[in-house]
CSV table of C-alpha atoms in Angstrom, one decimal:
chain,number,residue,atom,x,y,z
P,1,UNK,CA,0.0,0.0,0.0
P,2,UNK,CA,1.3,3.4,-1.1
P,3,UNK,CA,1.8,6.5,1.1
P,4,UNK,CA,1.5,9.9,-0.2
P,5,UNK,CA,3.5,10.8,2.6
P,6,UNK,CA,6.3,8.6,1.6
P,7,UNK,CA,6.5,10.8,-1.9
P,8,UNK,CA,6.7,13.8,-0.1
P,9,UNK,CA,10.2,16.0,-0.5
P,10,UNK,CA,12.4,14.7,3.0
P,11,UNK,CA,12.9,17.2,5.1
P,12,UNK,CA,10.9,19.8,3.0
P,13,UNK,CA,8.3,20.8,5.2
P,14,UNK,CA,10.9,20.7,8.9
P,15,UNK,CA,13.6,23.5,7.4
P,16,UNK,CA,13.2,26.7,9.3
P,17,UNK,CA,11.4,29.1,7.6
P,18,UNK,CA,11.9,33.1,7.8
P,19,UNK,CA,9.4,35.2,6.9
P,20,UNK,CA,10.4,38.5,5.2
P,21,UNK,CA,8.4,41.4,4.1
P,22,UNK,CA,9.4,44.2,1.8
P,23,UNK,CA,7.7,47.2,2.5
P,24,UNK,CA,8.6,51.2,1.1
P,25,UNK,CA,7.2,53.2,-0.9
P,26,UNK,CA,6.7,52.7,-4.8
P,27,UNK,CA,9.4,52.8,-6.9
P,28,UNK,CA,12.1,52.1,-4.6
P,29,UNK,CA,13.3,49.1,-5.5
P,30,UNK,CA,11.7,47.0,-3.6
P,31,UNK,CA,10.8,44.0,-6.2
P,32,UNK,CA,14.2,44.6,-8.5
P,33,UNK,CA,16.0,43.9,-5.1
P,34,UNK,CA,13.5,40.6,-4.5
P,35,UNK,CA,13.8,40.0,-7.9
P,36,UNK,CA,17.9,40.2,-8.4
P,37,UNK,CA,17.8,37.9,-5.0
P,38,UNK,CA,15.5,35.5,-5.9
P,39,UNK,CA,16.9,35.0,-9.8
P,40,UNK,CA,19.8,36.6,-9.8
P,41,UNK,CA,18.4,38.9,-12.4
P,42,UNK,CA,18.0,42.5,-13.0
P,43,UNK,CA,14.5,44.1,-13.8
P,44,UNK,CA,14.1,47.8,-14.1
P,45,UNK,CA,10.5,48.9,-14.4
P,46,UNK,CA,9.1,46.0,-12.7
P,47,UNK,CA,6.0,47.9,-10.3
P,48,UNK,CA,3.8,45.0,-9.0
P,49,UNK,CA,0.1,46.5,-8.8
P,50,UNK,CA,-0.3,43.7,-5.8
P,51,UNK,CA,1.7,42.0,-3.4
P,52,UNK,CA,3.6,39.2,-4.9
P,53,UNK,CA,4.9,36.2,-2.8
P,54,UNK,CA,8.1,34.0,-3.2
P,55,UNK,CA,10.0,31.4,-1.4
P,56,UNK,CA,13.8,30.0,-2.1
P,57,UNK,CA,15.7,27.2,0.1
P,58,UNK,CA,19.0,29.1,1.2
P,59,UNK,CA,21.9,28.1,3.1
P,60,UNK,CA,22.6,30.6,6.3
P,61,UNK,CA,25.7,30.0,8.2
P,62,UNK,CA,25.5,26.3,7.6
P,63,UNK,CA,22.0,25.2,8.1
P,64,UNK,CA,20.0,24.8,5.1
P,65,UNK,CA,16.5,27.0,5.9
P,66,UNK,CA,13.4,28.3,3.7
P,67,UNK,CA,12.8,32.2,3.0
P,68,UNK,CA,9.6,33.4,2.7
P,69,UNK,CA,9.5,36.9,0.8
P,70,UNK,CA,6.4,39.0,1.0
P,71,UNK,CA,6.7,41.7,-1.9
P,72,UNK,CA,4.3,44.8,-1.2
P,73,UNK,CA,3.3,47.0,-4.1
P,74,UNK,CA,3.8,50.0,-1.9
P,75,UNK,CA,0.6,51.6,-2.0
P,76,UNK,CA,-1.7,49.2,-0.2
P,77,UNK,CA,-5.6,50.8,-0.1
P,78,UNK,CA,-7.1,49.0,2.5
P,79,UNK,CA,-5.0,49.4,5.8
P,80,UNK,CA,-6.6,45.8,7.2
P,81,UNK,CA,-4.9,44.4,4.2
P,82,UNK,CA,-1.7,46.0,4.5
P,83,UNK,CA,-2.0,45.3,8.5
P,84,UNK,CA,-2.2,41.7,7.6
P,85,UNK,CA,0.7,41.5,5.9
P,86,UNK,CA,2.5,43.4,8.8
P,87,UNK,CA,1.2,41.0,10.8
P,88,UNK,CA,2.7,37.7,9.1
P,89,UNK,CA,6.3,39.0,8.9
P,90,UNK,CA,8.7,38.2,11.2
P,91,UNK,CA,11.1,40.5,9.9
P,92,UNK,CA,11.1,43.7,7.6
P,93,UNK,CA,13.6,45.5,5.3
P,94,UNK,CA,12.1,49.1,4.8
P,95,UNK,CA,13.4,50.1,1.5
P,96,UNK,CA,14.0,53.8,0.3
P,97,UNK,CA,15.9,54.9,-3.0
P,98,UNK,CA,18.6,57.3,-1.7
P,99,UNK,CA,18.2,59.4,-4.9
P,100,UNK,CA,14.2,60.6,-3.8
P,101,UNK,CA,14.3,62.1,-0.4
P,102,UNK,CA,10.4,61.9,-0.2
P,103,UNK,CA,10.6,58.0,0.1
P,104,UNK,CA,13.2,58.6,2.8
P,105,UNK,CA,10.5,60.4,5.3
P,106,UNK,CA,8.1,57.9,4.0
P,107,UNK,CA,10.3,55.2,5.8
P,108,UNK,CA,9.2,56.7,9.7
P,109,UNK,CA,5.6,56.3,8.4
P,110,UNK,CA,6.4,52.6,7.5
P,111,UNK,CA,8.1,51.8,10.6
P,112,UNK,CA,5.1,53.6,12.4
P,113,UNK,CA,2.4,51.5,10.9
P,114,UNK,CA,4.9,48.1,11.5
P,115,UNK,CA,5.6,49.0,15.1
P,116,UNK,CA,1.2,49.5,15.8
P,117,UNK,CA,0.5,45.8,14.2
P,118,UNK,CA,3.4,44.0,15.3
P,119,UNK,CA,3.4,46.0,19.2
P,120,UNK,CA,7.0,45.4,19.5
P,121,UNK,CA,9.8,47.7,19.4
P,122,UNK,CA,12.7,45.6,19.0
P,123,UNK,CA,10.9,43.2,15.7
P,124,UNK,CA,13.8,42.5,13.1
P,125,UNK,CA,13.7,45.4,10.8
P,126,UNK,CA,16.6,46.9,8.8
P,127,UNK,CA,16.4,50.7,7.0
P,128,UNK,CA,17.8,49.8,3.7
P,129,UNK,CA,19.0,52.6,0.8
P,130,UNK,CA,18.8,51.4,-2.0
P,131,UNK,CA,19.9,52.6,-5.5
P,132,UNK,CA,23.8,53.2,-4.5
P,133,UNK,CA,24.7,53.5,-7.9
P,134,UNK,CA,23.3,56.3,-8.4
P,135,UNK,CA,26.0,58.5,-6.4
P,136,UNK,CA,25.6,61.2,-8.8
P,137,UNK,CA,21.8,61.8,-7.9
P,138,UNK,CA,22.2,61.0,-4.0
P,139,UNK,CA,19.4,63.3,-1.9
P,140,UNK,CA,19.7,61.4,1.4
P,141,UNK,CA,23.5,61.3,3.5
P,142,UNK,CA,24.8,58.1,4.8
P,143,UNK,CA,25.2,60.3,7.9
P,144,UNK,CA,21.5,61.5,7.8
P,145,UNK,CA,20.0,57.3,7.2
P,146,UNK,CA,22.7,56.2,9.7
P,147,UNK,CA,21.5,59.0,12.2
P,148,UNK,CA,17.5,57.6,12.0
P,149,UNK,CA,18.6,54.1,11.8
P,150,UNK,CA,20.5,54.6,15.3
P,151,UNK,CA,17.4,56.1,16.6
P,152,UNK,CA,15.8,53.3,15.9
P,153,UNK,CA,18.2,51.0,16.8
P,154,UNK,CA,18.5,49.3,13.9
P,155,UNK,CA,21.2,49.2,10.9
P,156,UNK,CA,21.3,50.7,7.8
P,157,UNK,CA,22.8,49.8,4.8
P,158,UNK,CA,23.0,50.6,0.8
P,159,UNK,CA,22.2,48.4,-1.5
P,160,UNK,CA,21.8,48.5,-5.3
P,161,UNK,CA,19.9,45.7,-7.1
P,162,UNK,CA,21.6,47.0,-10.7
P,163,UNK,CA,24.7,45.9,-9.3
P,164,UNK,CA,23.7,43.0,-6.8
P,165,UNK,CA,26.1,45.4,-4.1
P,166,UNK,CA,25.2,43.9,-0.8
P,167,UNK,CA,21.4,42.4,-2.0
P,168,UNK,CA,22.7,39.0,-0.3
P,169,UNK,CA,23.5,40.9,2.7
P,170,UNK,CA,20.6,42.8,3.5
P,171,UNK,CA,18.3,39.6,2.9
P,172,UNK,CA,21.2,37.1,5.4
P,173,UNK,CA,21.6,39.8,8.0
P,174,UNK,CA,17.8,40.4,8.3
P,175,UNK,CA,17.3,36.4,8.4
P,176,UNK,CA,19.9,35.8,11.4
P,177,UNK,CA,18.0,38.9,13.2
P,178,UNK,CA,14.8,36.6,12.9
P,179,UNK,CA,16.3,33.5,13.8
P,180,UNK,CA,17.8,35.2,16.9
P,181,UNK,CA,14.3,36.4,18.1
P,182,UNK,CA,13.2,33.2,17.6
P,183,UNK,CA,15.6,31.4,20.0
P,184,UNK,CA,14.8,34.5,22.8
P,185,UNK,CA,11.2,33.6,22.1
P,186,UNK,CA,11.7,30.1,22.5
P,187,UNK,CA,13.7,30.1,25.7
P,188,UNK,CA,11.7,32.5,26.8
P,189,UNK,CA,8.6,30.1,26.3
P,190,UNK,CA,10.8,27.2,27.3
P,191,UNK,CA,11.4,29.2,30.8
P,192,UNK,CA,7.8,30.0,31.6
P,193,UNK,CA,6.3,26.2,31.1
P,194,UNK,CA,9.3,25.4,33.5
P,195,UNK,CA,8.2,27.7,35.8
P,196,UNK,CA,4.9,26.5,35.4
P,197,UNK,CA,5.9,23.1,36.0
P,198,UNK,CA,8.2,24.1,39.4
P,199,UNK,CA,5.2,25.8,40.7
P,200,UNK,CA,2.6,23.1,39.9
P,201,UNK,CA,5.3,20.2,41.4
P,202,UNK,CA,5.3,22.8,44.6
P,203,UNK,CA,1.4,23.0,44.9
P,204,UNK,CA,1.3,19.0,44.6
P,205,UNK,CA,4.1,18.4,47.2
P,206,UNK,CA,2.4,20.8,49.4
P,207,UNK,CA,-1.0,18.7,48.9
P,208,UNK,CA,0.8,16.0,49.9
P,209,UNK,CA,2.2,17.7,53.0
């Protein structure tokens, strides 16, 4: 008798799995930098007109783990969809193009909306700039991203998806941020059920007292 089990992909469904969202405003970058991650491609004037999903096996520091990539168009109409999406991330790379300083200020609005769904301060989030290549057209300092990033104790860093320049990094960095705050959640969890189980072994000693 055959098992559809058995014809299942081993160990597919037990690798880790991290889940990312892209948010920023439109135009940034945000899809050419899923996109050159993903494929290792370069697309230009790719603007998605609704949030596109995408998953890829990668290998971070040794252990084979799944990313899940939540692509957001940028201008969400319905705040309970975009809250949703907010809501499944674990981590999020807030994306601006450092040639457009108006997508730079649009980043605090981002983090604003993240930080009401997700009620957390310290969620895995990194402030990316993207668009380095474009030196020549810069509108936003290193100094001036570094100086909101640190507010918000987070890291910053510059990226350009025409170049790949640090596109592997910002996607790795963000995923060992999540995995981190998964093991503090876990331990934390793991430390409450043994309190739990201290007090309840102190309650039935007592009874027996």
């Amino acid at each position: 008798m055959s098992s559809m089990a058995a014809n299942k992909p081993k160990g597919q469904n037990s690798l880790a799995l991290h889940k990312v969202i892209m948010v920023g405003s439109g135009g940034v970058g945000k899809s050419a930098l899923t996109l050159q991650f993903m494929y290792d491609e370069f697309v230009e004037d790719y603007e998605p007109t609704k949030a596109d999903s995408y998953r890829k096996k990668v290998v971070l520091d040794g252990e084979e783990v799944q990313i899940d990539i939540l692509d957001t168009a940028g201008q969400e109409d319905y705040a309970a969809i975009r809250d949703n999406y907010f809501r499944s991330g674990e981590g999020f790379l807030c994306v601006f193009s450092i040639t457009e300083l108006e997508s730079f200020a649009a980043t605090a609005d981002f983090r604003e909306q993240i930080l009401r769904v997700k009620e957390d301060e310290n969620v895995p989030f990194l402030l990316v700039g993207n668009k380095s290549d474009l030196e020549d057209k810069r509108q936003v300092s290193v100094e001036e991203a570094k100086t909101r990033a640190d507010q918000w104790n987070v890291n910053y860093v510059e990226t350009s998806a025409k170049t790949r320049a640090n596109v592997d990094k910002v996607f790795f960095d963000l995923m060992r941020e999540i995995r981190a705050r998964k093991m503090e959640d876990s331990k934390e969890k793991n430390g409450k059920k043994k309190r739990k189980s201290l007090a309840k072994r102190i309650r039935e000693r007592c009874c027996i007292l």
